[in-house]
Coordinates of C-alpha atoms in Angstrom, one line a residue:
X1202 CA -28.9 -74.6 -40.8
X1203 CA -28.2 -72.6 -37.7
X1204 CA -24.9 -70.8 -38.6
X1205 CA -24.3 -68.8 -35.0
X1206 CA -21.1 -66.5 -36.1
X1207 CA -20.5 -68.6 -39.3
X1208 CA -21.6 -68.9 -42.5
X1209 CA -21.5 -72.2 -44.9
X1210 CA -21.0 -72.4 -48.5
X1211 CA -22.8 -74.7 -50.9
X1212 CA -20.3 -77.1 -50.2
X1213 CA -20.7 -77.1 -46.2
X1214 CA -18.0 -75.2 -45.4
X1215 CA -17.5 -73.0 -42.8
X1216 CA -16.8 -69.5 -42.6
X1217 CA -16.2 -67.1 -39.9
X1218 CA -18.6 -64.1 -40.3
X1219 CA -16.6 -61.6 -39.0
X1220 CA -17.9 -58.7 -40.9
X1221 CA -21.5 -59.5 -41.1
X1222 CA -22.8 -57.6 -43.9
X1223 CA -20.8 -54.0 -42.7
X1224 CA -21.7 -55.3 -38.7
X1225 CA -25.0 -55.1 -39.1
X1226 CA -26.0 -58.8 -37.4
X1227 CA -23.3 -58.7 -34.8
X1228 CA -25.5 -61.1 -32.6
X1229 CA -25.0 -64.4 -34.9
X1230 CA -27.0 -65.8 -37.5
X1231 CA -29.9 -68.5 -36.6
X1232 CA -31.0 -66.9 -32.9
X1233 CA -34.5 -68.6 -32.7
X1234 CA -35.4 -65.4 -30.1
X1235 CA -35.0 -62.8 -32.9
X1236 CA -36.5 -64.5 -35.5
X1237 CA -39.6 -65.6 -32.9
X1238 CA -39.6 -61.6 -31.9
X1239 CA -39.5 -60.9 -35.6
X1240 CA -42.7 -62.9 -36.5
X1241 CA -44.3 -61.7 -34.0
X1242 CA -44.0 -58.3 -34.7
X1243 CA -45.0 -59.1 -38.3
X1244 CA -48.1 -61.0 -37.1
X1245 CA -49.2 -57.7 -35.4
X1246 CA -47.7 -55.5 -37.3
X1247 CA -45.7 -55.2 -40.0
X1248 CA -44.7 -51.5 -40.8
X1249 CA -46.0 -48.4 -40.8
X1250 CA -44.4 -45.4 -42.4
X1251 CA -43.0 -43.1 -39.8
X1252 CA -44.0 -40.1 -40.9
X1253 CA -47.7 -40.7 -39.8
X1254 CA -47.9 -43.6 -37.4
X1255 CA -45.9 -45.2 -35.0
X1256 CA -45.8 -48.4 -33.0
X1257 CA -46.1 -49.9 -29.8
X1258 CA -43.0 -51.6 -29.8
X1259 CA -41.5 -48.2 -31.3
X1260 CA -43.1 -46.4 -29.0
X1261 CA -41.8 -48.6 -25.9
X1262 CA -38.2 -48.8 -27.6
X1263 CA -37.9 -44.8 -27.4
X1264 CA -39.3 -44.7 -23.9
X1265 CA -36.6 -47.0 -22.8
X1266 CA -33.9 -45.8 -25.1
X1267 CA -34.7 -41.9 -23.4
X1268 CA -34.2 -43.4 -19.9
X1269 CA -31.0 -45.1 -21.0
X1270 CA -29.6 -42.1 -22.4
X1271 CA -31.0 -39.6 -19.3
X1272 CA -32.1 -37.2 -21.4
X1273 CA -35.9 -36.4 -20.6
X1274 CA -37.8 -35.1 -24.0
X1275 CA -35.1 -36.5 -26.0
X1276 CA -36.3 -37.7 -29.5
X1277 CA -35.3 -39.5 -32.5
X1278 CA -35.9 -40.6 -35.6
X1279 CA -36.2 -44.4 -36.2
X1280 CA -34.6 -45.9 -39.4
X1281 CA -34.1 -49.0 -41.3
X1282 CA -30.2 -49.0 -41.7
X1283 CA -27.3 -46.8 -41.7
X1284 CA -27.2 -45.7 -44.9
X1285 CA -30.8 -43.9 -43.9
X1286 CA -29.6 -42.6 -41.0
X1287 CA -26.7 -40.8 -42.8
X1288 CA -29.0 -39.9 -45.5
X1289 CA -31.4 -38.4 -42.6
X1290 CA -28.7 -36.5 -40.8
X1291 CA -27.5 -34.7 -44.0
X1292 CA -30.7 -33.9 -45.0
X1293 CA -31.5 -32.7 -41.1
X1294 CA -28.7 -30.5 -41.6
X1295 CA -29.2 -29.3 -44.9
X1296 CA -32.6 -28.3 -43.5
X1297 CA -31.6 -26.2 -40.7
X1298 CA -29.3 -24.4 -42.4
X1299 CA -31.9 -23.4 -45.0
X1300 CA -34.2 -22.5 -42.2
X1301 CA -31.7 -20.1 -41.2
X1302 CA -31.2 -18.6 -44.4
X1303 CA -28.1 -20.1 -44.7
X1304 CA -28.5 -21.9 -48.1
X1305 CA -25.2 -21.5 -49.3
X1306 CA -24.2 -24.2 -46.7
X1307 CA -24.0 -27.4 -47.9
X1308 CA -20.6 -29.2 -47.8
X1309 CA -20.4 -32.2 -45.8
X1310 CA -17.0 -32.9 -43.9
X1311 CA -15.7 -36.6 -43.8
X1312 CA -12.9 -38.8 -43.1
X1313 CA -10.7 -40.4 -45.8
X1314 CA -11.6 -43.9 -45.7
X1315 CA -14.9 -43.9 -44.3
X1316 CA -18.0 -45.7 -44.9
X1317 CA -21.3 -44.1 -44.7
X1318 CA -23.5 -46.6 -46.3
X1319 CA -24.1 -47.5 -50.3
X1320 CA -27.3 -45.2 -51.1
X1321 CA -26.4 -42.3 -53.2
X1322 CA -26.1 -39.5 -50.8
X1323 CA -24.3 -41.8 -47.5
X1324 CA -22.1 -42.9 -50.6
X1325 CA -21.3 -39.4 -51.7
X1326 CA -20.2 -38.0 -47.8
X1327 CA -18.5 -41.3 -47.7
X1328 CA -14.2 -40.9 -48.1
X1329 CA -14.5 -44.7 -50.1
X1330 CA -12.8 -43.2 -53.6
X1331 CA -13.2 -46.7 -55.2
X1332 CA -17.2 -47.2 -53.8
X1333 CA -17.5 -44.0 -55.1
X1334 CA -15.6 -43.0 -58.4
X1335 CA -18.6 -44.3 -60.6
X1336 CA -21.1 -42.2 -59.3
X1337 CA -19.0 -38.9 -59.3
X1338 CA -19.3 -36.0 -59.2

């Protein structure tokens, strides 16, 4: 069933989807054009870690996302989620300062309540006391 901005129960009802899994499919549910662009990416190709290989369609999102920005040579690194990208951007930090010989850097400044995503790092910069308390310290 094609749900656009809602979602249905078992029982048909409808629900307004106004929070769509932490905003994440902010373009409604059922759009035939993303799940046709979707299949055919996964006809061609799948995935591809990264690390090693990249994609056309990667490779033409970052062209075009550079000229939107204006920033020639800008790069970045493509992830699955938010929670990743916080992860990533920690860790990018972390790095540097190492580099540096900074090691004894390593706090991470955040706002009280925040959300940074639910994997354990992006939950532990996160100011979500409840989301986090379990996983403490």
């Amino acid at each position: 069933m094609r749900g656009g901005v809602y979602v249905f129960d078992r029982d048909g009802r409808r629900y307004l989807d106004g929070s769509s899994g932490a905003l994440v499919a902010n373009i409604g549910h059922g759009r035939m054009q993303v799940a046709d662009a979707m299949a055919r990416q996964a006809r061609e190709l799948a995935f591809v870690h990264g690390s090693q290989f990249s994609s056309d369609v990667l490779e033409e999102y970052a062209a075009r996302l550079c000229a939107f920005l204006e920033l020639p040579g800008y790069r970045f690194w493509a992830v699955s989620g938010g929670s990743e990208a916080n992860e990533s951007a920690i860790k990018l930090a972390r790095q540097y300062h190492v580099e540096r010989g900074e090691p004894g850097r390593f706090k991470v400044m955040t706002r009280v309540p925040s959300y940074h995503g639910a994997s354990l790092g992006a939950l532990a910069a996160s100011g979500m006391g409840a989301r986090r308390a379990l996983y403490a310290p």
